[in-house]
mmCIF file of C-alpha atoms in Angstrom:
data_model
loop_
_atom_site.group_PDB
_atom_site.id
_atom_site.type_symbol
_atom_site.label_atom_id
_atom_site.label_comp_id
_atom_site.label_asym_id
_atom_site.label_seq_id
_atom_site.Cartn_x
_atom_site.Cartn_y
_atom_site.Cartn_z
ATOM 1 C CA MET A 249 -2.048 17.085 13.508
ATOM 2 C CA GLY A 250 -2.187 17.800 10.072
ATOM 3 C CA ARG A 251 -3.172 14.348 9.266
ATOM 4 C CA PRO A 252 -5.419 11.737 10.429
ATOM 5 C CA LYS A 253 -4.751 9.727 13.646
ATOM 6 C CA ALA A 254 -6.088 6.412 12.736
ATOM 7 C CA SER A 255 -3.792 5.994 10.067
ATOM 8 C CA LEU A 256 -0.598 7.447 12.161
ATOM 9 C CA PRO A 257 2.213 4.501 12.000
ATOM 10 C CA PHE A 258 3.208 3.653 15.184
ATOM 11 C CA GLY A 259 5.727 1.372 15.032
ATOM 12 C CA PRO A 260 3.979 -1.978 11.935
ATOM 13 C CA GLU A 261 0.899 -0.975 12.180
ATOM 14 C CA THR A 262 -1.326 2.365 12.132
ATOM 15 C CA MET A 263 -2.111 3.872 15.669
ATOM 16 C CA LEU A 264 -5.637 2.901 14.859
ATOM 17 C CA GLU A 265 -4.823 -1.155 14.626
ATOM 18 C CA HIS A 266 -2.656 -0.291 17.758
ATOM 19 C CA VAL A 267 -5.404 0.838 20.096
ATOM 20 C CA VAL A 268 -7.600 -2.265 18.575
ATOM 21 C CA GLY A 269 -5.612 -4.988 19.564
ATOM 22 C CA THR A 270 -4.924 -3.314 22.696
ATOM 23 C CA LEU A 271 -8.522 -2.946 23.142
ATOM 24 C CA LEU A 272 -8.917 -6.901 21.839
ATOM 25 C CA GLU A 273 -7.281 -7.518 24.553
ATOM 26 C CA VAL A 274 -10.150 -6.940 27.038
ATOM 27 C CA VAL A 275 -13.432 -6.333 25.311
ATOM 28 C CA ALA A 276 -15.122 -7.999 22.257
ATOM 29 C CA PRO A 277 -16.685 -6.741 19.988
ATOM 30 C CA ILE A 278 -15.076 -3.535 18.639
ATOM 31 C CA VAL A 279 -16.806 -0.682 17.011
ATOM 32 C CA VAL A 280 -15.002 2.061 14.775
ATOM 33 C CA VAL A 281 -16.704 5.084 14.588
ATOM 34 C CA ALA A 282 -15.405 6.752 11.535
ATOM 35 C CA ALA A 283 -16.397 10.322 9.802
ATOM 36 C CA ARG A 284 -18.733 9.048 6.216
ATOM 37 C CA GLU A 285 -15.844 9.602 4.074
ATOM 38 C CA GLN A 286 -12.624 8.432 6.157
ATOM 39 C CA GLN A 287 -10.406 5.911 4.394
ATOM 40 C CA LEU A 288 -9.540 3.388 7.824
ATOM 41 C CA PRO A 289 -6.009 1.106 7.859
ATOM 42 C CA PRO A 290 -6.595 -2.229 7.274
ATOM 43 C CA LEU A 291 -8.872 -4.034 10.861
ATOM 44 C CA PRO A 292 -10.085 -7.401 11.770
ATOM 45 C CA ALA A 293 -12.692 -8.706 10.428
ATOM 46 C CA ASP A 294 -14.767 -8.745 12.669
ATOM 47 C CA VAL A 295 -14.172 -4.983 13.891
ATOM 48 C CA LEU A 296 -17.397 -3.256 13.100
ATOM 49 C CA ILE A 297 -17.530 -0.005 10.961
ATOM 50 C CA ALA A 298 -19.909 2.397 11.366
ATOM 51 C CA ARG A 299 -20.348 5.539 10.087
ATOM 52 C CA ASP A 300 -20.838 9.346 11.868
ATOM 53 C CA GLU A 301 -24.526 10.285 11.851
ATOM 54 C CA HIS A 302 -23.909 13.513 12.136
ATOM 55 C CA GLU A 303 -21.077 15.242 10.403
ATOM 56 C CA ALA A 304 -18.555 17.668 12.911
ATOM 57 C CA LEU A 305 -20.966 17.583 16.000
ATOM 58 C CA GLY A 306 -17.977 15.450 18.611
ATOM 59 C CA PRO A 307 -17.779 12.830 20.902
ATOM 60 C CA LEU A 308 -21.532 12.578 21.526
ATOM 61 C CA ALA A 309 -22.413 11.785 17.573
ATOM 62 C CA GLY A 310 -19.335 9.111 17.230
ATOM 63 C CA LEU A 311 -21.409 7.414 21.135
ATOM 64 C CA ALA A 312 -24.051 7.575 19.497
ATOM 65 C CA ALA A 313 -23.274 5.715 16.060
ATOM 66 C CA GLY A 314 -21.052 3.405 18.010
ATOM 67 C CA LEU A 315 -23.802 2.272 20.260
ATOM 68 C CA ALA A 316 -26.053 2.208 17.639
ATOM 69 C CA ALA A 317 -24.459 -0.238 15.888
ATOM 70 C CA LEU A 318 -23.445 -2.546 18.960
ATOM 71 C CA PRO A 319 -24.859 -6.350 17.991
ATOM 72 C CA GLU A 320 -28.413 -6.740 20.618
ATOM 73 C CA ASP A 321 -26.595 -9.168 23.205
ATOM 74 C CA VAL A 322 -23.790 -6.341 24.268
ATOM 75 C CA GLU A 323 -25.258 -4.334 27.554
ATOM 76 C CA ALA A 324 -22.212 -1.750 27.744
ATOM 77 C CA ALA A 325 -18.810 -0.281 25.539
ATOM 78 C CA TYR A 326 -15.550 1.343 26.638
ATOM 79 C CA VAL A 327 -15.035 4.622 24.154
ATOM 80 C CA SER A 328 -11.678 5.032 23.006
ATOM 81 C CA SER A 329 -10.099 8.039 21.127
ATOM 82 C CA CYS A 330 -7.944 6.422 18.658
ATOM 83 C CA ASP A 331 -4.388 8.315 19.329
ATOM 84 C CA VAL A 332 -4.187 6.768 22.936
ATOM 85 C CA PRO A 333 -0.893 4.058 22.113
ATOM 86 C CA PHE A 334 0.155 3.547 25.937
ATOM 87 C CA LEU A 335 -3.672 2.787 26.513
ATOM 88 C CA ARG A 336 -3.220 -0.169 29.250
ATOM 89 C CA PRO A 337 -5.859 -2.995 28.806
ATOM 90 C CA ALA A 338 -6.195 -2.972 32.854
ATOM 91 C CA PHE A 339 -6.894 0.620 32.870
ATOM 92 C CA VAL A 340 -9.963 -0.739 30.519
ATOM 93 C CA GLY A 341 -11.095 -3.554 32.883
ATOM 94 C CA ARG A 342 -10.938 -1.258 36.264
ATOM 95 C CA ILE A 343 -13.100 1.287 34.446
ATOM 96 C CA ILE A 344 -15.150 -1.159 33.271
ATOM 97 C CA ASP A 345 -15.590 -2.824 36.630
ATOM 98 C CA ARG A 346 -16.323 0.178 38.080
ATOM 99 C CA LEU A 347 -19.218 0.606 35.689
ATOM 100 C CA GLY A 348 -21.780 -2.009 38.363
ATOM 101 C CA ASP A 349 -25.355 -0.856 38.158
ATOM 102 C CA ARG A 350 -24.448 2.710 36.754
ATOM 103 C CA GLU A 351 -25.400 3.892 33.117
ATOM 104 C CA LEU A 352 -21.771 5.118 32.638
ATOM 105 C CA ALA A 353 -18.688 5.303 34.429
ATOM 106 C CA ILE A 354 -16.081 7.763 33.407
ATOM 107 C CA PRO A 355 -12.708 8.966 34.993
ATOM 108 C CA ARG A 356 -12.299 12.468 36.137
ATOM 109 C CA ASP A 357 -9.037 14.340 36.961
ATOM 110 C CA GLY A 358 -9.861 17.073 38.945
ATOM 111 C CA LYS A 359 -12.937 19.065 37.459
ATOM 112 C CA PHE A 360 -11.830 17.609 33.842
ATOM 113 C CA HIS A 361 -13.613 14.533 33.413
ATOM 114 C CA HIS A 362 -12.589 11.678 30.104
ATOM 115 C CA PRO A 363 -15.251 10.976 28.399
ATOM 116 C CA LEU A 364 -12.943 9.280 25.735
ATOM 117 C CA ALA A 365 -11.859 6.368 28.714
ATOM 118 C CA ALA A 366 -15.651 5.215 29.776
ATOM 119 C CA VAL A 367 -18.330 2.771 29.394
ATOM 120 C CA TYR A 368 -21.103 3.773 28.509
ATOM 121 C CA ARG A 369 -24.521 1.494 28.694
ATOM 122 C CA LYS A 370 -26.445 0.972 25.221
ATOM 123 C CA SER A 371 -29.389 2.542 26.892
ATOM 124 C CA LEU A 372 -28.152 5.672 26.513
ATOM 125 C CA LEU A 373 -28.577 5.788 23.072
ATOM 126 C CA PRO A 374 -32.439 7.620 23.242
ATOM 127 C CA ARG A 375 -30.586 9.881 25.863
ATOM 128 C CA VAL A 376 -27.376 10.653 23.801
ATOM 129 C CA ARG A 377 -30.064 11.541 20.772
ATOM 130 C CA ARG A 378 -31.771 13.765 22.324
ATOM 131 C CA LEU A 379 -28.863 15.468 23.927
ATOM 132 C CA LEU A 380 -27.806 16.079 19.800
ATOM 133 C CA ALA A 381 -31.341 16.453 18.941
ATOM 134 C CA ASP A 382 -31.432 19.796 21.238
ATOM 135 C CA GLU A 383 -27.669 20.641 20.288
ATOM 136 C CA ARG A 384 -26.190 20.570 23.646
ATOM 137 C CA LEU A 385 -22.861 18.380 22.434
ATOM 138 C CA ARG A 386 -20.592 18.441 25.343
ATOM 139 C CA PRO A 387 -20.205 15.123 27.027
ATOM 140 C CA LEU A 388 -20.213 16.362 30.224
ATOM 141 C CA PHE A 389 -24.242 16.968 29.892
ATOM 142 C CA LEU A 390 -24.734 13.128 29.246
ATOM 143 C CA VAL A 391 -22.274 12.713 32.514
ATOM 144 C CA GLU A 392 -24.909 15.482 34.682
ATOM 145 C CA GLU A 393 -28.139 13.375 33.365
ATOM 146 C CA SER A 394 -27.075 9.630 34.154
ATOM 147 C CA ASN A 395 -26.751 7.974 36.875
ATOM 148 C CA SER A 396 -22.850 8.187 36.585
ATOM 149 C CA ALA A 397 -20.089 6.507 38.241
ATOM 150 C CA ILE A 398 -17.262 8.694 38.917
ATOM 151 C CA VAL A 399 -13.535 7.319 39.298
ATOM 152 C CA GLU A 400 -11.076 9.934 40.502
ATOM 153 C CA VAL A 401 -7.772 9.130 38.716
ATOM 154 C CA ASP A 402 -6.217 7.728 41.214
ATOM 155 C CA GLU A 403 -7.901 4.638 41.829
ATOM 156 C CA LEU A 404 -6.318 4.104 38.048
ATOM 157 C CA ARG A 405 -2.662 4.823 39.914
ATOM 158 C CA ASP A 406 -2.585 0.639 40.746
ATOM 159 C CA VAL A 407 -2.997 0.140 37.136
ATOM 160 C CA ASP A 408 -1.313 2.582 35.430
ATOM 161 C CA PRO A 409 1.290 4.653 37.274
ATOM 162 C CA GLU A 410 1.355 7.657 34.498
ATOM 163 C CA LEU A 411 -1.995 7.509 33.557
ATOM 164 C CA GLU A 412 -0.677 7.022 30.086
ATOM 165 C CA SER A 413 -4.076 5.397 29.276
ATOM 166 C CA LEU A 414 -5.460 8.711 29.276
ATOM 167 C CA ARG A 415 -2.780 10.686 26.820
ATOM 168 C CA ASN A 416 -4.296 11.460 23.185
ATOM 169 C CA LEU A 417 -2.133 13.097 21.010
ATOM 170 C CA ASN A 418 -2.463 16.001 19.810
ATOM 171 C CA THR A 419 0.348 17.593 18.229
ATOM 172 C CA PRO A 420 3.482 16.204 15.873
ATOM 173 C CA GLU A 421 5.734 16.274 18.623
ATOM 174 C CA GLU A 422 3.702 14.417 21.135
ATOM 175 C CA TYR A 423 3.527 12.326 18.284
ATOM 176 C CA ALA A 424 7.073 12.130 17.997
ATOM 177 C CA ALA A 425 8.126 11.658 21.491
ATOM 178 C CA ALA A 426 5.857 8.767 21.557
ATOM 179 C CA LEU A 427 7.351 6.874 18.844
ATOM 180 C CA GLU A 428 10.869 7.617 20.606
ATOM 181 C CA ARG A 429 9.477 6.400 23.457
ATOM 182 C CA ALA A 430 7.949 3.085 22.052
ATOM 183 C CA GLY A 431 11.300 2.694 20.299
ATOM 184 C CA PHE A 432 10.280 2.641 16.694
ATOM 185 C CA GLY A 433 12.023 6.080 16.561
ATOM 186 C CA VAL A 434 10.619 8.991 14.465
ATOM 187 C CA ASP A 435 8.058 8.802 11.607
ATOM 188 C CA SER A 436 9.584 10.622 8.440
ATOM 189 C CA GLU A 437 6.176 11.769 6.416
#
């Protein structure tokens, strides 16, 4: 993208502020995981900030930091990236509902799993740390080693017909299209 996605303007707020606001409609508390030196845009005072314990180890390292930062009374967390501007609260609620008594609930589209649109129990933290220590960094390893609820994307279309909650922004063109679709106009920076 050429610059930090969390700080990208999205209307009157940043992309991270927008995603946090959407998630606050469904879940609390919110934990934002950031790199050690990463600057974050202003967030509500009750948002917890966790710093990634490991540099450049990907989503599992972020998951470990986020799960470790959860308050003691929280059993599970919905995990999202910061660049999903059309995330729908009903989508998040559906994934949470699918968790049941499982360790995690994750959407799957064909053979592709969406680890940054999933719910994880805090009890998975030791397993995540073991995978990191063993340098088994792919989130699919956690899915395969856990009592996982696989949620086929067709089960989500009634709450998100175009599955926009799964669409993140990876290029300047995708970002510009999202701004235009949201009615904000293209960012000039």
